[in-house]
Amino acid sequence: MLPAMPGIIERYQERLPFAPGDPVVSLNEGSTPLILAERLSERAGLEVWLKLEGANPTGSFKDRGMTCAVSAAVREGAEAVICASTGNTAASAAAYSARAGLRGAVIVPEGKIATGKLAQALMHGARVVALRGNFDEALKLVRELATRHPVSLVNSVNDFRIEGQKTAAFEIVEQLPSELDALCIPVGNAGNITAYWKGFNEAGLKPRMYGFQAAGAAPLVHGKPVEHPETVASAIRIGNPARWEEAMNAMTSSGGAVKAVTDGEILMAYRFLAANEGVFCEPASAASVAGLLVHGPAENVNRVVCVLTGHGLKDPDTALDQAGAVVACDPELSAIERAVLE
Ligand SMILES: *Cc1c(COP(=O)(O)O)cnc(C)c1O
């Protein structure tokens, strides 16, 4: 039998704040596929690779950060972990705290999280609190709560999350046949773009960093917080990113940019990837590809990696809303022939 690929703490221990013998809470996250997207490359006019972060154990990149944040919480003797979440942090925190035997509590904006993510958080036994408010208000409250009680806050304001998530950049460097010119990535709370930039820097690379926000939730594009963020891409429905300055620094010092894409553009890229590349991501993830297609590559950019942050199954409601209809059929050969072939 081939040995299983270990999780990111074991793979990259010397580049992470963990020592041999430290407790490790892992679901063997990371080691996700990086695939060449031929049809997308043709359409975009350059070589495009997709980093499939939906292939992580709970279906999003959050697992890379969560293995580190929860392992550190165990090392510190925490009894519970808590987070505010647009959905995927909640699903991941719930899974890793279940695995660690810790209590987990997740605060989500009421009615605003995708069905699959809610199902995950509940199944893993987390206390799910639906806040009558948005993500930004939820984050403010859990930060306050964590200063008053012995609970570990596992949002991306926690530096262990950034440490874990930077390993995706290490993997890209290992997986690509030659150097990338640019990275395209959706930006919500701005932890992930911060983490990739850190990872590339540690690996000695400086690709241009292009961050894409949804037009209705684009504080970095406007240069000021958005009070009522709105977008179909619920994972990036954030009006006041916690890692604001670090994200802007990543984009400006790499020669990249932050730009907005409309919900229509996001959904176009979402359908294109599913129908033409066989890759089903969630709407927020498709913002990276929408940004590339709408805003185009910069000069001298020939090879880009688009980060597809989460799996499409997370949000079945948006998928069914965007997809074609099911074909009903009577149980007869002639009817089947018509249904299948016409
Ligand atoms: C969390 C998340 C994002 C945004 O990442 P940030 O670190 O908050 O910028 C994008 N896409 C998906 C699917 C996510 O779960």
Coordinates of C-alpha atoms and ligand atoms in Angstrom, one line a residue:
M1 CA 0.0 0.0 0.0
L2 CA 1.2 3.5 -0.8
P3 CA 1.6 5.7 2.3
A4 CA -1.1 8.4 2.5
M5 CA 0.1 11.9 1.9
P6 CA 0.3 13.5 5.3
G7 CA -1.4 16.8 6.2
I8 CA 0.3 20.2 5.8
I9 CA 1.9 20.4 9.3
E10 CA 3.8 17.1 8.7
R11 CA 4.7 18.0 5.1
Y12 CA 6.0 21.5 5.9
Q13 CA 6.8 21.4 9.6
E14 CA 10.2 23.2 9.2
R15 CA 8.4 26.1 7.6
L16 CA 5.5 26.3 10.1
P17 CA 5.4 27.3 13.8
F18 CA 5.3 23.7 15.1
A19 CA 7.9 21.5 16.7
P20 CA 8.3 17.7 16.4
G21 CA 6.1 16.2 19.1
D22 CA 3.5 19.0 19.1
P23 CA -0.1 17.8 18.9
V24 CA -1.3 17.7 15.3
V25 CA -5.0 17.8 14.5
S26 CA -5.3 16.8 10.8
L27 CA -7.6 15.4 8.2
N28 CA -4.7 15.1 5.7
E29 CA -5.6 18.4 4.2
G30 CA -3.6 20.0 1.3
S31 CA -1.9 18.3 -1.6
T32 CA -4.8 19.5 -3.8
P33 CA -4.7 19.2 -7.6
L34 CA -3.3 21.9 -9.8
I35 CA -4.7 21.3 -13.3
L36 CA -4.1 23.0 -16.7
A37 CA -7.4 24.5 -18.0
E38 CA -7.2 24.2 -21.8
R39 CA -10.5 25.7 -22.8
L40 CA -10.1 28.5 -20.3
S41 CA -6.6 29.2 -21.5
E42 CA -7.9 29.4 -25.0
R43 CA -10.6 31.9 -24.0
A44 CA -8.3 34.0 -21.8
G45 CA -5.4 34.0 -24.3
L46 CA -2.8 32.7 -21.9
E47 CA -1.9 29.6 -19.9
V48 CA -4.3 29.2 -17.0
W49 CA -3.9 26.6 -14.2
L50 CA -6.5 25.9 -11.6
K51 CA -5.7 25.2 -7.9
L52 CA -8.6 23.0 -6.7
E53 CA -8.9 23.9 -3.1
G54 CA -12.4 22.4 -3.0
A55 CA -10.5 19.0 -2.9
N56 CA -9.6 19.6 0.8
P57 CA -11.3 17.4 3.4
T58 CA -14.2 19.8 4.2
G59 CA -14.3 21.2 0.6
S60 CA -12.4 24.5 1.0
F61 CA -9.0 26.0 1.6
K62 CA -10.0 26.9 5.1
D63 CA -8.7 23.4 6.2
R64 CA -5.1 24.4 5.6
G65 CA -5.4 27.2 8.2
M66 CA -7.7 25.2 10.5
T67 CA -5.3 22.3 11.0
C68 CA -2.8 24.9 12.3
A69 CA -5.2 27.0 14.3
V70 CA -6.8 24.0 16.0
S71 CA -3.5 22.2 16.6
A72 CA -2.2 25.4 18.3
A73 CA -5.4 25.6 20.3
V74 CA -4.9 22.1 21.6
R75 CA -1.2 22.9 22.4
E76 CA -2.4 26.0 24.4
G77 CA -4.9 23.9 26.3
A78 CA -8.0 25.6 24.9
E79 CA -11.4 24.0 25.7
A80 CA -13.3 25.4 22.8
V81 CA -12.8 27.1 19.5
I82 CA -15.0 29.9 18.1
C83 CA -15.3 31.7 14.8
A84 CA -17.5 34.1 12.8
S85 CA -18.0 32.8 9.4
T86 CA -19.7 33.2 6.0
G87 CA -19.8 29.4 6.0
N88 CA -16.6 27.6 5.1
T89 CA -14.7 28.7 8.2
A90 CA -17.6 27.3 10.2
A91 CA -17.6 24.0 8.4
S92 CA -13.9 23.6 8.8
A93 CA -13.7 24.7 12.4
A94 CA -16.6 22.3 13.3
A95 CA -14.8 19.4 11.6
Y96 CA -11.4 20.1 13.1
S97 CA -12.8 20.7 16.6
A98 CA -14.8 17.5 16.4
R99 CA -11.5 15.7 15.4
A100 CA -9.7 17.3 18.3
G101 CA -12.5 16.6 20.8
L102 CA -13.0 20.3 21.5
R103 CA -16.2 22.2 21.7
G104 CA -16.9 24.4 18.6
A105 CA -19.1 27.4 18.3
V106 CA -19.7 29.2 15.0
I107 CA -21.5 32.5 14.5
V108 CA -23.0 32.9 11.0
P109 CA -25.1 35.7 9.4
E110 CA -28.7 34.5 9.7
G111 CA -30.1 33.1 6.4
K112 CA -26.9 34.1 4.5
I113 CA -24.9 30.9 4.5
A114 CA -24.9 28.2 1.8
T115 CA -26.9 25.0 2.6
G116 CA -24.0 22.6 2.4
K117 CA -21.9 24.6 4.8
L118 CA -24.7 24.8 7.3
A119 CA -25.2 21.0 7.1
Q120 CA -21.5 20.4 7.7
A121 CA -21.3 22.7 10.8
L122 CA -24.4 21.0 12.3
M123 CA -23.3 17.5 11.5
H124 CA -19.9 18.0 13.1
G125 CA -21.7 19.0 16.3
A126 CA -20.8 22.6 16.5
R127 CA -23.1 25.1 18.2
V128 CA -24.3 27.1 15.3
V129 CA -25.5 30.6 16.2
A130 CA -27.4 32.6 13.5
L131 CA -26.7 36.3 14.1
R132 CA -29.2 38.8 13.1
G133 CA -26.5 40.8 11.4
N134 CA -23.8 40.5 8.8
F135 CA -20.3 38.9 8.9
D136 CA -18.5 42.0 9.9
E137 CA -20.7 42.4 13.0
A138 CA -20.2 38.7 13.8
L139 CA -16.4 39.0 13.7
K140 CA -16.4 42.1 15.9
L141 CA -18.5 40.2 18.5
V142 CA -16.4 37.0 18.5
R143 CA -13.2 39.0 18.8
E144 CA -14.6 40.6 21.9
L145 CA -15.9 37.3 23.3
A146 CA -12.4 35.7 22.8
T147 CA -10.8 38.4 24.9
R148 CA -13.2 37.6 27.8
H149 CA -13.3 33.8 27.8
P150 CA -10.8 30.9 27.4
V151 CA -11.8 30.1 23.9
S152 CA -9.6 30.1 20.9
L153 CA -10.6 32.4 18.0
V154 CA -9.9 30.6 14.7
N155 CA -10.8 33.3 12.2
S156 CA -8.1 34.4 9.8
V157 CA -7.1 37.2 12.3
N158 CA -5.4 34.2 14.0
D159 CA -1.9 34.1 12.6
F160 CA -1.8 30.3 12.6
R161 CA -4.5 30.4 9.9
I162 CA -2.2 32.5 7.6
E163 CA 0.7 30.1 8.3
G164 CA -1.3 27.1 7.3
Q165 CA -2.8 28.7 4.2
K166 CA 0.6 29.8 2.9
T167 CA 1.3 26.2 2.1
A168 CA -0.9 26.4 -1.0
A169 CA 1.8 28.7 -2.5
F170 CA 4.5 26.1 -1.6
E171 CA 2.5 23.4 -3.4
I172 CA 2.0 25.6 -6.5
V173 CA 5.7 26.2 -6.7
E174 CA 6.3 22.4 -6.5
Q175 CA 3.5 21.5 -8.9
L176 CA 4.0 24.0 -11.8
P177 CA 6.4 22.9 -14.5
S178 CA 7.8 26.5 -14.5
E179 CA 7.4 29.8 -12.7
L180 CA 4.0 31.5 -12.6
D181 CA 3.6 35.2 -13.6
A182 CA 0.4 35.9 -11.7
L183 CA -2.1 34.6 -9.2
C184 CA -5.8 35.3 -9.4
I185 CA -7.7 34.9 -6.2
P186 CA -11.1 35.9 -4.7
V187 CA -10.8 38.3 -1.7
G188 CA -13.2 38.4 1.2
N189 CA -11.7 38.9 4.6
A190 CA -8.3 39.1 2.8
G191 CA -6.6 36.4 4.8
N192 CA -6.0 34.0 1.9
I193 CA -4.3 36.6 -0.4
T194 CA -2.1 37.6 2.6
A195 CA -1.2 33.9 3.1
Y196 CA -0.3 33.2 -0.5
W197 CA 1.9 36.3 -0.7
K198 CA 3.7 35.2 2.5
G199 CA 4.1 31.7 1.0
F200 CA 5.5 32.9 -2.3
N201 CA 7.9 35.3 -0.6
E202 CA 9.2 32.5 1.6
A203 CA 9.7 30.4 -1.6
G204 CA 11.6 33.3 -3.3
L205 CA 8.9 34.1 -5.8
K206 CA 7.1 37.3 -6.7
P207 CA 4.1 36.7 -8.9
R208 CA 1.7 39.5 -9.6
M209 CA -1.2 39.2 -7.1
Y210 CA -4.6 39.9 -8.5
G211 CA -7.4 40.0 -6.0
F212 CA -11.0 40.0 -7.1
Q213 CA -14.0 41.2 -5.0
A214 CA -17.7 41.0 -5.8
A215 CA -19.0 44.4 -7.0
G216 CA -21.5 44.6 -4.2
A217 CA -18.9 43.8 -1.6
A218 CA -15.7 45.5 -2.8
P219 CA -14.3 47.7 0.0
L220 CA -10.7 47.3 -1.2
V221 CA -11.7 48.5 -4.6
H222 CA -13.5 51.6 -3.3
G223 CA -11.0 52.2 -0.5
K224 CA -13.6 52.3 2.2
P225 CA -15.8 49.8 4.1
V226 CA -19.1 48.7 2.6
E227 CA -21.8 48.8 5.2
H228 CA -24.3 46.4 3.5
P229 CA -22.3 44.0 1.4
E230 CA -24.4 42.1 -1.1
T231 CA -23.4 39.3 -3.6
V232 CA -24.4 35.9 -4.7
A233 CA -20.9 34.8 -3.7
S234 CA -21.7 34.4 0.0
A235 CA -18.1 33.4 1.0
I236 CA -16.9 36.9 0.0
R237 CA -19.8 38.9 1.2
I238 CA -17.6 41.0 3.5
G239 CA -17.6 44.8 3.9
N240 CA -14.6 45.4 6.1
P241 CA -11.8 42.9 5.6
A242 CA -9.6 42.2 8.7
R243 CA -6.4 41.9 6.6
W244 CA -7.0 45.0 4.6
E245 CA -3.5 46.5 4.7
E246 CA -1.7 43.3 4.2
A247 CA -3.8 42.4 1.2
M248 CA -3.3 45.9 -0.4
N249 CA 0.5 45.5 0.3
A250 CA 0.5 42.1 -1.5
M251 CA -1.2 43.5 -4.5
T252 CA 0.7 46.8 -4.8
S253 CA 4.2 45.5 -4.0
S254 CA 3.8 42.6 -6.5
G255 CA 2.6 44.8 -9.3
G256 CA -0.9 43.3 -9.2
A257 CA -4.2 45.0 -8.5
V258 CA -7.6 44.6 -6.8
K259 CA -10.7 44.7 -9.1
A260 CA -14.4 44.1 -8.9
V261 CA -16.5 41.6 -10.8
T262 CA -20.3 41.7 -11.0
D263 CA -22.5 38.8 -9.9
G264 CA -23.4 38.2 -13.5
E265 CA -19.7 37.9 -14.4
I266 CA -19.0 35.6 -11.5
L267 CA -21.9 33.3 -12.5
M268 CA -20.8 33.3 -16.1
A269 CA -17.3 32.0 -15.0
Y270 CA -19.0 29.5 -12.6
R271 CA -21.0 28.0 -15.4
F272 CA -18.1 28.1 -17.8
L273 CA -15.8 26.1 -15.4
A274 CA -18.4 23.5 -14.7
A275 CA -19.5 23.0 -18.4
N276 CA -16.1 23.3 -20.1
E277 CA -13.5 22.3 -17.6
G278 CA -15.4 19.7 -15.5
V279 CA -14.6 21.8 -12.4
F280 CA -17.5 22.6 -10.1
C281 CA -16.5 25.4 -7.7
E282 CA -18.6 27.7 -5.6
P283 CA -19.6 31.1 -6.8
A284 CA -17.0 33.0 -4.7
S285 CA -14.2 30.8 -6.2
A286 CA -15.3 31.7 -9.7
A287 CA -14.6 35.4 -9.0
S288 CA -10.9 34.6 -9.7
V289 CA -11.7 33.3 -13.2
A290 CA -14.3 36.0 -13.8
G291 CA -11.7 38.6 -12.9
L292 CA -9.2 37.1 -15.4
L293 CA -11.7 37.0 -18.2
V294 CA -13.2 40.4 -17.6
H295 CA -10.2 42.4 -16.7
G296 CA -7.7 40.5 -18.9
P297 CA -4.1 39.7 -18.2
A298 CA -1.4 42.4 -17.8
E299 CA 1.5 42.7 -20.2
N300 CA 4.1 40.0 -19.9
V301 CA 1.7 37.7 -18.0
N302 CA 1.7 34.4 -19.8
R303 CA 1.1 31.8 -17.1
V304 CA -1.5 32.3 -14.3
V305 CA -2.9 30.2 -11.5
C306 CA -6.5 30.9 -10.5
V307 CA -7.3 29.7 -7.0
L308 CA -10.7 27.9 -6.8
T309 CA -11.2 28.2 -3.1
G310 CA -14.2 26.0 -2.5
H311 CA -16.3 23.1 -3.9
G312 CA -19.5 23.7 -5.9
L313 CA -21.5 21.2 -3.8
K314 CA -21.3 23.7 -0.9
D315 CA -24.0 25.8 -2.5
P316 CA -26.5 23.5 -4.3
D317 CA -29.2 26.2 -4.3
T318 CA -27.2 28.6 -6.5
A319 CA -26.2 25.6 -8.7
L320 CA -29.8 24.5 -9.3
D321 CA -30.8 28.1 -9.9
Q322 CA -28.1 28.5 -12.6
A323 CA -28.3 25.0 -14.3
G324 CA -30.6 23.6 -16.9
A325 CA -33.8 21.7 -16.1
V326 CA -34.1 18.0 -15.5
V327 CA -35.9 16.1 -18.3
A328 CA -38.9 14.1 -17.2
C329 CA -39.6 10.8 -19.1
D330 CA -42.1 7.9 -19.1
P331 CA -40.6 4.4 -18.7
E332 CA -40.7 3.5 -22.4
L333 CA -38.0 3.0 -24.9
S334 CA -39.4 5.5 -27.4
A335 CA -39.8 8.1 -24.8
I336 CA -36.2 7.5 -23.5
E337 CA -34.9 7.8 -27.1
R338 CA -36.6 11.1 -27.5
A339 CA -35.5 12.4 -24.1
V340 CA -31.9 11.4 -24.6
L341 CA -31.2 12.0 -28.2
E342 CA -33.3 15.0 -29.2
Ligands
LIG1 C1 -13.2 32.2 2.9 C2 -13.4 32.1 1.4 C3 -12.9 33.1 0.5 C4 -12.3 34.4 0.9 O1 -11.1 34.2 1.6 P1 -10.5 35.4 2.5 O2 -9.3 34.8 3.2 O3 -11.6 35.7 3.5 O4 -10.2 36.5 1.6 C5 -13.1 32.9 -0.8 N1 -13.7 31.8 -1.3 C6 -14.2 30.8 -0.5 C7 -14.9 29.6 -1.0 C8 -14.0 30.9 0.9 O5 -14.5 30.0 1.7

